[in-house]
XYZ file of C-alpha atoms in Angstrom:
557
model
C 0.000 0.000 0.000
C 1.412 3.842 -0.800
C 1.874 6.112 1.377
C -1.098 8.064 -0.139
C -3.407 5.367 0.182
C -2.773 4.670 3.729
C -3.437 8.235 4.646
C -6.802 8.253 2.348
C -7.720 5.013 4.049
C -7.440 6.073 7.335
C -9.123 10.274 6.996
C -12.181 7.776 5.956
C -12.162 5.875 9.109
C -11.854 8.634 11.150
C -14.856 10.178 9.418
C -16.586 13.434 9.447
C -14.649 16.714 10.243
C -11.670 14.565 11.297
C -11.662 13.074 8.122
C -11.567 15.964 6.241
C -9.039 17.957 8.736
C -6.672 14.800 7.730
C -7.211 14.857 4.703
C -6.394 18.288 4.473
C -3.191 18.409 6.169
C -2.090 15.247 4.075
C -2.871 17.850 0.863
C -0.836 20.577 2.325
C 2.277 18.149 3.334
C 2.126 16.382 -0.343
C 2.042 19.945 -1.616
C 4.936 21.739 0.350
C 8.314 21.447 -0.390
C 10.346 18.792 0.675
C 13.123 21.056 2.011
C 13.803 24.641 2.019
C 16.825 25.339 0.116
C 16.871 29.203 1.405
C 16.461 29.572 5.094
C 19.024 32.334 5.482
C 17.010 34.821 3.569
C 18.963 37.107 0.735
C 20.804 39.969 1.196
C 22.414 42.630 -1.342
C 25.432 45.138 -0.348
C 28.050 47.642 -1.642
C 25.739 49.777 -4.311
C 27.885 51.036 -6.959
C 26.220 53.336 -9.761
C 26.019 50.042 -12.198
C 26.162 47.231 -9.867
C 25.309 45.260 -6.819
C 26.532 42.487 -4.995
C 24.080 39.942 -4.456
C 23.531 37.395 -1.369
C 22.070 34.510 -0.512
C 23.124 30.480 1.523
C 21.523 27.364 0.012
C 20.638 24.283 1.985
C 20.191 21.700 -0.844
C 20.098 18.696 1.359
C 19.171 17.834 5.227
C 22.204 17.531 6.131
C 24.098 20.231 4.363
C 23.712 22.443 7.408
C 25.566 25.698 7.768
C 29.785 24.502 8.730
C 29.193 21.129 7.971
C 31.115 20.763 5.012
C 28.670 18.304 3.612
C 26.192 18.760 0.453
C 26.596 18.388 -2.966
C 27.637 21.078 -5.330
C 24.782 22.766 -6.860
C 23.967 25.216 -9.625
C 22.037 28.886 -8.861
C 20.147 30.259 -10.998
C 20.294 34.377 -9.951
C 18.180 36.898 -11.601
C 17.419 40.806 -11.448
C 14.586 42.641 -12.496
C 12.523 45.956 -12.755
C 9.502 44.668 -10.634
C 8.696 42.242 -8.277
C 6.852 40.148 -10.595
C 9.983 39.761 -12.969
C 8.146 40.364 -16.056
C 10.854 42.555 -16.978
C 14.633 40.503 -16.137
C 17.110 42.655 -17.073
C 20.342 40.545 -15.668
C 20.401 37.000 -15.223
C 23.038 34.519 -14.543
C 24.536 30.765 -13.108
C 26.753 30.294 -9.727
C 28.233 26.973 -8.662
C 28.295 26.513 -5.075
C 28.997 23.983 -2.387
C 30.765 22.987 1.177
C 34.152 24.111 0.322
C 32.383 27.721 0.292
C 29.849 26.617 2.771
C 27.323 26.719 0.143
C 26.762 30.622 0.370
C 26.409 32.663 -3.477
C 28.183 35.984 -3.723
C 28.039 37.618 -7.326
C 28.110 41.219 -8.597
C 25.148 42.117 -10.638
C 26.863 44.439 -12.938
C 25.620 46.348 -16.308
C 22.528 48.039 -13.752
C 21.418 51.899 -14.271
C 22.236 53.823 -11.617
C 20.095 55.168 -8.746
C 17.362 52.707 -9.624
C 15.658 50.390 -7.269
C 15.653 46.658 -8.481
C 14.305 43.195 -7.357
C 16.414 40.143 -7.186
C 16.164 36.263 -6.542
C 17.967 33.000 -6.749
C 16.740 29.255 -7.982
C 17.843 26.323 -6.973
C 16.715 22.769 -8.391
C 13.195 24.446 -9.084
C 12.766 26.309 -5.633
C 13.094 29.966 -5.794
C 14.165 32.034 -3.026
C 12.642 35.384 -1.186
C 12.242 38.185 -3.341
C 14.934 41.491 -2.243
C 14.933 44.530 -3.127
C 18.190 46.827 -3.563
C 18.937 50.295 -5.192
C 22.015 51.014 -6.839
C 24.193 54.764 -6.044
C 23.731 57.625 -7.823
C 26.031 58.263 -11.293
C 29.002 59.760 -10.448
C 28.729 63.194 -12.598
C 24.815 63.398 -10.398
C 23.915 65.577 -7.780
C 21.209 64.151 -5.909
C 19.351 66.340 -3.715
C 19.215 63.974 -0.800
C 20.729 60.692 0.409
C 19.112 58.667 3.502
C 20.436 55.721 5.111
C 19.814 54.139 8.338
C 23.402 54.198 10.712
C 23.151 50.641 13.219
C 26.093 48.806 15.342
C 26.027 46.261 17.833
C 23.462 43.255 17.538
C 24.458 40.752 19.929
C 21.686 38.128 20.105
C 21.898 36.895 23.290
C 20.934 40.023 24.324
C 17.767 40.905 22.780
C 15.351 40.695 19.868
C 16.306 43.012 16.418
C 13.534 45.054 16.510
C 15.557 48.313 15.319
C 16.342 45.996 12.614
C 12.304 45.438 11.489
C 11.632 49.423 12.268
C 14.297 50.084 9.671
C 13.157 47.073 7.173
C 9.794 49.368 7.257
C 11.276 52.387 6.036
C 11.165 52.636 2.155
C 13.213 55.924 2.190
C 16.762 54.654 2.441
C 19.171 54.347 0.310
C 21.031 51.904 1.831
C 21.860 50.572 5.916
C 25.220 51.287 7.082
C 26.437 48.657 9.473
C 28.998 49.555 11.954
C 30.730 46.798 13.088
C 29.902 43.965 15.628
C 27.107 42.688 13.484
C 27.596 39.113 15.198
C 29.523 38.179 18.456
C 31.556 35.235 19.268
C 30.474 34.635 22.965
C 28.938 31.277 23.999
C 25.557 31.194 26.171
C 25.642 32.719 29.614
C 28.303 35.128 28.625
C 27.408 38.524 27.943
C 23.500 38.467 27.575
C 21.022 40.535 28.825
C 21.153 42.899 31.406
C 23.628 42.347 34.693
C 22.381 38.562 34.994
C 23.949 38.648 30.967
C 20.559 36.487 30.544
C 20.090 34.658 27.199
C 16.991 36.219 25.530
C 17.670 33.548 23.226
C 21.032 31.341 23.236
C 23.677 31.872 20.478
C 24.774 28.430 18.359
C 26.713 26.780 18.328
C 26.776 26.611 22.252
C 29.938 27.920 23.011
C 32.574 30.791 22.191
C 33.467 30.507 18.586
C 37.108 29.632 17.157
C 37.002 27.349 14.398
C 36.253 28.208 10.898
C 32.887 26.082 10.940
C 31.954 27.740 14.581
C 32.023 31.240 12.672
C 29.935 29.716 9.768
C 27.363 28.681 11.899
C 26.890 31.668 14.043
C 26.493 33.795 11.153
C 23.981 31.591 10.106
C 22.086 31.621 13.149
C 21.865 35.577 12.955
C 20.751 34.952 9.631
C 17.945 33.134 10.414
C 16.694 36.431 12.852
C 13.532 37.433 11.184
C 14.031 41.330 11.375
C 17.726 41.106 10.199
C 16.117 38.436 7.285
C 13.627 41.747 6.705
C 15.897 44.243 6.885
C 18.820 42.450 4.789
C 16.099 41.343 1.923
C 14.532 45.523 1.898
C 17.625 47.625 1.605
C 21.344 47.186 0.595
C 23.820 47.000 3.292
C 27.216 48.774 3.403
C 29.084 47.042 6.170
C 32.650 46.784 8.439
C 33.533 44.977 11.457
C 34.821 45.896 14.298
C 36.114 43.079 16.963
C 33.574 40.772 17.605
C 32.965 39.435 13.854
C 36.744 38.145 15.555
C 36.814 38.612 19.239
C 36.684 41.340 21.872
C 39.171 44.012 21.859
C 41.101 42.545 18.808
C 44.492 43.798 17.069
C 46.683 42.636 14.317
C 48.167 39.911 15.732
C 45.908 39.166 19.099
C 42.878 39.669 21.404
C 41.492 40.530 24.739
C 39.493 37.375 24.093
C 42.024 35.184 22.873
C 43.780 32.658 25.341
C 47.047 30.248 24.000
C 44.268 27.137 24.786
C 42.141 28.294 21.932
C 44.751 27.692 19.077
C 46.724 30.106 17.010
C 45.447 33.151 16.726
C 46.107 33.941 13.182
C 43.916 30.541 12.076
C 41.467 32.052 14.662
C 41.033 35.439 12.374
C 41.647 34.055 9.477
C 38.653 31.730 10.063
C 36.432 34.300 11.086
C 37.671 36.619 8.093
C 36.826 33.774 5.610
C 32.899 33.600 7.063
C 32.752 36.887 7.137
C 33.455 37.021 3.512
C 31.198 34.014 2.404
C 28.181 35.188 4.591
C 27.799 38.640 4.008
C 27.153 40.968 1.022
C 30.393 43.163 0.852
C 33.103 43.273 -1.416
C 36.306 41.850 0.037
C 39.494 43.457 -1.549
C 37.362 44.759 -4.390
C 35.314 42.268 -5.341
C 32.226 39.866 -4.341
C 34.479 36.479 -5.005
C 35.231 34.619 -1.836
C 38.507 34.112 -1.078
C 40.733 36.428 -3.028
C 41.634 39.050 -0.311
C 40.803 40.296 3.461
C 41.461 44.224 2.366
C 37.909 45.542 3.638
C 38.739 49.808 3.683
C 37.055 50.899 0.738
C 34.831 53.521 -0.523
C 31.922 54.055 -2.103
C 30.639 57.598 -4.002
C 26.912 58.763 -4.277
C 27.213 61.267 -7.359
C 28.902 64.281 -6.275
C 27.033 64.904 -2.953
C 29.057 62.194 -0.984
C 31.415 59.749 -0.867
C 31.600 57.266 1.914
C 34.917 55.658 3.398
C 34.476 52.747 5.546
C 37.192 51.782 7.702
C 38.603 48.540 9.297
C 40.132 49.158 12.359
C 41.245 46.180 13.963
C 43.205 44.226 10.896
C 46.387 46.636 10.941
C 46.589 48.379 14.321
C 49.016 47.733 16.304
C 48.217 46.278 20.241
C 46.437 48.811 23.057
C 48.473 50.443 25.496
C 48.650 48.834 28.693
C 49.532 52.001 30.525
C 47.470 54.644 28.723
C 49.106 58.257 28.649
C 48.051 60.667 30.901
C 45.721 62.796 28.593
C 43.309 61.803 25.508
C 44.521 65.662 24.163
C 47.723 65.005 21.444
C 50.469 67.364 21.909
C 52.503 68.648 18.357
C 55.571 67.211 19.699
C 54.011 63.667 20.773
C 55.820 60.712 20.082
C 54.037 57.619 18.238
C 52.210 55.607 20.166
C 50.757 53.243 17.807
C 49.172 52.852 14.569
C 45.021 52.199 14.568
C 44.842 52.337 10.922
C 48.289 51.086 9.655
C 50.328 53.147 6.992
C 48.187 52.326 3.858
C 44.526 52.627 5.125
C 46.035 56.218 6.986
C 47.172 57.604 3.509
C 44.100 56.285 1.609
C 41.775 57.663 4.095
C 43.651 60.959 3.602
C 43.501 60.794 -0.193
C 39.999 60.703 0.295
C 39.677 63.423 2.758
C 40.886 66.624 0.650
C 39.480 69.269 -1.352
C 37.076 68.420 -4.509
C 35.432 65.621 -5.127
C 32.208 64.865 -3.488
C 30.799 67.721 -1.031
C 30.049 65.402 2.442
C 33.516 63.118 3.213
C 31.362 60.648 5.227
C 33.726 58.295 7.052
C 32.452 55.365 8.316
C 34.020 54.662 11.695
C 33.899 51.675 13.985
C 35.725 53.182 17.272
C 34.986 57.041 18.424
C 37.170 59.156 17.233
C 36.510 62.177 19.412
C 39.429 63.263 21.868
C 37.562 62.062 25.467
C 38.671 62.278 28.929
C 36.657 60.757 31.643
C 39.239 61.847 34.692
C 36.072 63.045 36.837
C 33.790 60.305 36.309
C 32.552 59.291 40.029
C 34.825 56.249 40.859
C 31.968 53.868 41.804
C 30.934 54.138 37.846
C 34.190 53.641 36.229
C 33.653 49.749 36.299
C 29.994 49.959 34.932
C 31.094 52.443 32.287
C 34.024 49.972 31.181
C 31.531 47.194 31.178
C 29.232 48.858 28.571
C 31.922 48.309 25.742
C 35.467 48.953 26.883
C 34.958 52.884 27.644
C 36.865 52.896 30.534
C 40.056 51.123 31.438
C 39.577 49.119 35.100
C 42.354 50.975 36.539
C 41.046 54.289 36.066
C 43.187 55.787 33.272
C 41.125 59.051 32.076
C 40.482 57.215 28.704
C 40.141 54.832 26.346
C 42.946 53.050 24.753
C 40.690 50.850 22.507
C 39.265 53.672 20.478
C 41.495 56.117 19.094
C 42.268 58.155 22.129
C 44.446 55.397 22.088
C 46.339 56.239 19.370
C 46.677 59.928 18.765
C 49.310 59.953 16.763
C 47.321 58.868 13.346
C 44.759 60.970 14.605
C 46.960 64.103 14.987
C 47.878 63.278 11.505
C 44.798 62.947 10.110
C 43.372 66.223 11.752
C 46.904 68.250 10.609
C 46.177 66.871 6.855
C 42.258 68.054 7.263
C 43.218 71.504 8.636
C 46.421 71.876 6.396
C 44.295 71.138 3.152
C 41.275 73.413 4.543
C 39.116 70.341 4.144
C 35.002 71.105 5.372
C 32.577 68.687 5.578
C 33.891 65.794 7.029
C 31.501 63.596 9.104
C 32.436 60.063 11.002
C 29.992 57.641 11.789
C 30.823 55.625 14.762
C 29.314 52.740 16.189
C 31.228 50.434 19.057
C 30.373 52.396 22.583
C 26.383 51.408 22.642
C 25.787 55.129 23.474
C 24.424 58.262 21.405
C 27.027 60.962 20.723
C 26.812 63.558 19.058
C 30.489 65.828 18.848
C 32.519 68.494 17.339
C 36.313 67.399 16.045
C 38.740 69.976 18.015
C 42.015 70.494 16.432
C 42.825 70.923 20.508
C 40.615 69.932 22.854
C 42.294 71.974 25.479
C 41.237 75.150 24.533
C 38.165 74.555 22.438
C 35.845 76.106 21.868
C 38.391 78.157 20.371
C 39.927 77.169 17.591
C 38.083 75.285 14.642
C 37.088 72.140 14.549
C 38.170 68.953 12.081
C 34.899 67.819 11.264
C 31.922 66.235 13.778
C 31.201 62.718 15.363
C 27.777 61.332 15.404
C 27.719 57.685 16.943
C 25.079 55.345 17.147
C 23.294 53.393 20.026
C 23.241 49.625 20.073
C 20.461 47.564 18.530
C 20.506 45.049 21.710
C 24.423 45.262 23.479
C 24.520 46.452 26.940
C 24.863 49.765 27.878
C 24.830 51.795 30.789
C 21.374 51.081 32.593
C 21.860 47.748 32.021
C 24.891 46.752 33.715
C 23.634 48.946 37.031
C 20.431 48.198 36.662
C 19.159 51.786 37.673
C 16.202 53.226 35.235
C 16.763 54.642 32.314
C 17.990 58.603 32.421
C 18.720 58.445 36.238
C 22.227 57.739 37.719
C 23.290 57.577 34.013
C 22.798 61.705 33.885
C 25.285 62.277 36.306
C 27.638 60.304 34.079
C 27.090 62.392 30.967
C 27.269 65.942 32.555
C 30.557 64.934 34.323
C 31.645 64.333 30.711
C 30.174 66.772 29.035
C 31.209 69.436 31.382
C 35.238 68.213 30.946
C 34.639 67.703 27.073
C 32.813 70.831 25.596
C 33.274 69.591 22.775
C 30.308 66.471 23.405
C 26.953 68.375 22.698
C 24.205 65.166 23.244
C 25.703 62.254 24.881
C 23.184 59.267 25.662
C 24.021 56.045 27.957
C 20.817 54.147 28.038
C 18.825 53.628 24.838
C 18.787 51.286 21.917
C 17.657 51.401 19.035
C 19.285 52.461 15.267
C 19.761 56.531 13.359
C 18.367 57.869 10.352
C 21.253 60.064 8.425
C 19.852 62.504 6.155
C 22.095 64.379 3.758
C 21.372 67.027 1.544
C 23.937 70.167 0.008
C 22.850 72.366 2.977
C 23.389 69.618 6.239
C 23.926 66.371 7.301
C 21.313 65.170 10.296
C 21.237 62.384 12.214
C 17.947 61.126 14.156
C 18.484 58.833 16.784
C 15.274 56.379 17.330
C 14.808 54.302 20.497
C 13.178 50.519 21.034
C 11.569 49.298 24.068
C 12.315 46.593 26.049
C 15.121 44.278 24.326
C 13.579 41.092 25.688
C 10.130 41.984 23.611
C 10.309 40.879 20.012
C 7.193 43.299 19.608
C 8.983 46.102 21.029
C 8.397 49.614 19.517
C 10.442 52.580 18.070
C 10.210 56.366 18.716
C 11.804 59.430 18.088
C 14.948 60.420 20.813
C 16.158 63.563 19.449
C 18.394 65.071 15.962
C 21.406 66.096 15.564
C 22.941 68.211 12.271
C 26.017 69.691 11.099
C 25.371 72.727 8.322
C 27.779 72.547 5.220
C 31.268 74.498 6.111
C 30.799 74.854 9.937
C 32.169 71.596 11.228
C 29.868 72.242 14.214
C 27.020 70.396 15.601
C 24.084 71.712 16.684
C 20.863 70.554 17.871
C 17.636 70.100 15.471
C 14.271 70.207 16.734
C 12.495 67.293 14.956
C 13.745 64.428 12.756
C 13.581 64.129 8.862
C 9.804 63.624 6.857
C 9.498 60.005 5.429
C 9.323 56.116 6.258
């Protein structure tokens, strides 16, 4: 007897409404597929004027699960098209795949008009995957009249649901999502959760810190399987970086906080997580979307001639933190070195990209504050709590951090002499790391501003769900936290909005006449349904390298 039969014979026995409930649900399993080839969603990433790069992970068997190794080799079918019913496919094309790149697809959609929205998807032996949408930049002789993208950092799982992440996804005015680092972190459960218990809102896989090269595979496929980030990825291109934790906490070029000899070699360590990173995410690795061909990740990426945005990688070439940090964040012209954070190439590029001409707004994107910050009059019983928000404090009470680049003022002295020395205006970094809101002006001296000019201005981001301030004293929100700020702000005049307890993701809005940043806050971290609302808006006006506060956010969703 078949299958089929069997079920047919007994929905009659069971008769009436049973029967036909049976029946039913036998229809729907015979109907459904027999496996879902694409349960990591699609993503698209790094718009240029005539091309995309293109995302998605097959799972063509059972058992060809994310770091496995096993699975056949398949064939993906990718295509691109004007509207979401792909009458009209304008680019189409095949992609092997298969354990040896952990079965994820990574092509560049090229030959695209620029500053047009598109719809994409993939096929696999007859399945076809989500539908995404994506937008490619602006030509490069344009001048657009506005460019929107939401600004987010620091999604650690463990720690909360991604609801910034679906607030953004319902946004159809962005250009783009620019991700600041720590989009995944390598902790195992009951390390670094929710709150001061570090609860797991939901426990990271696999179930312990990861080292290996399949470990890394599999935790970014667990974040890919979020729902919001799923959303989010398959609505608007990403333009992405990493800070530590794509590697480990408080990483450099050769080690890490987090590292101990018992976990292996380091350098297999990073180049493991380097090599996932590259297969599982839509960005182009040392110019281009093929997998294994390079680790360079500074690049940049031009929106006609009203921007140009550098991203930065600031943990593969710096040299180790201080363990004894100088006495002052505030450089002094006859300094010695202390360090590189950039290394010599990515500190001359970034230059060459920071100087007169070219696009109006040199928007940096920045994965550790650059702002000059001394916290010498903190109250003492906060310095730990501080520190345990992301690093911002060193446990021995130094007046700042060595993990950002107050840590290394050397290239920053350099980079602030080139901006001054070239007259360059305009120039705006976009920070993520320090799960706080910031919003700063870029003194040449920090000693004696507000006079003097200023290099440029700062605007960082909150955390979607990392800890911050509240949560490791577990005090309410805008309480003992206030103190905090105006013992910073008053010692750093330079800090105009500074924000130690909310969540949530910006809105950057640029236009010829200012760049402004709204800052949105979730609810409760733990509450997948939590909601969004407007904080407060921040805006620099074109040639005053000043900040200054704006009294309601940007039109549009």
């Amino acid at each position: 007897m078949t299958p089929s039969s069997s079920l047919s014979r007994r929905a009659v026995l069971a008769g009436g409404a049973g029967a036909v409930a049976v029946a039913s649900a036998a229809a729907r399993a015979a109907a459904a597929p027999a496996h879902e080839p694409f349960q990591h969603g699609v993503a698209s990433g790094d718009p240029l004027p005539r091309a995309v790069v293109l995302w998605t992970r097959v799972t063509p068997t059972v058992g060809a699960t994310p770091g496995s190794g096993r699975g056949p080799r398949v064939t993906v079918t990718w295509e691109v098209a004007t509207d979401r019913r792909f009458r009209d496919v304008v680019r189409r094309g095949r992609v092997r795949t298969g354990p040896a790149r952990d079965h994820t697809v990574k092509v560049d959609a090229t030959r695209l008009r620029a500053d047009t929205a598109y719809f994409y998807r993939f096929t696999v032996r007859g399945e076809t995957s989500p539908v995404g949408r994506t937008r490619t930049a602006p030509a490069r002789s344009s001048s657009p009249d506005r460019l929107r993208f939401g600004v987010v950092s620091c999604a650690n799982l463990q720690a909360g649901w991604f609801s910034a992440y679906r607030h953004l996804a319902a946004r159809d005015d962005l250009q783009a999502v620019i991700h600041l680092g720590d989009y995944l972190y390598e902790y195992g459960p009951g390390e670094y959760g929710y709150g001061r218990a570090n609860t797991d809102v939901r426990p990271h896989a696999p179930a312990h810190e990861i080292v290996s090269l399949a470990d890394y595979r599999q935790r970014h496929a667990q974040y890919k399987t979020d729902p919001d980030l799923r959303a989010l990825h398959a609505r608007h291109p990403f333009i992405v970086t990493w800070d530590d934790h794509e590697v480990t906490n408080d990483q450099w070029r050769d080690g890490a906080e987090n590292h101990q000899p018992e976990e292996g070699d380091y350098a297999a360590r990073k180049a493991a997580a380097h090599r996932a990173y590259d297969e599982w995410m839509p960005v182009r690795m040392s110019g281009t979307a093929a997998t294994g061909d390079g680790t360079q990740l500074f690049r940049t990426l031009r929106f006609g001639g009203l921007a140009e945005l550098s991203m930065l990688d600031l943990r593969s070439h710096r040299d180790q933190q201080a363990a004894t940090p100088a006495p002052s964040p505030v450089p002094s012209p006859a300094g010695g070195r202390d360090g590189t954070i950039t290394g010599r190439a990515q500190l001359d590029w970034l230059k060459q990209r920071l100087r007169r001409g070219g696009p109006q707004w040199k928007l940096v994107g920045n994965p550790v504050m650059i702002a000059p910050v001394t916290f010498a009059q903190v109250p003492h019983d906060l310095v730990d709590p501080v520190n345990d928000v992301a690093g911002l404090l060193p446990r021995d009470g130094a007046p700042y951090n060595v993990d950002q680049w107050d840590g290394y003022t050397t290239d920053r002295r350099e980079l602030f002499t080139h901006i001054r020395d070239q007259g360059v205006r305009d120039v705006v970094f976009l920070t993520g790391d320090i799960h706080s809101g910031w919003a700063c002006d870029l003194p040449y001296d920090a000693a004696t501003y507000p006079l003097g000019d200023s290099a440029g201005v700062e605007l960082v981001c909150t955390s979607v769900t990392s800890n911050n301030l509240k949560d490791i004293t577990g005090t309410p929100a805008r309480t003992s936290s206030l103190a905090v700020e105006a013992v910073i702000q008053t010692n750093n005049r330079h800090i105009k909005y500074l924000n130690f307890d909310d969540h949530g993701y910006s809105v950057l809005d640029v236009t010829p006449e200012r760049v402004q940043m709204d800052w949105y806050v979730i609810g409760d971290r733990a509450d997948r349904n939590a909601g969004s609302s407007w904080s407060t808006s921040w805006a620099t006006r074109s040639g005053t390298n000043k900040v200054e506060a704006v009294s309601q956010p940007v039109g549009g969703a």
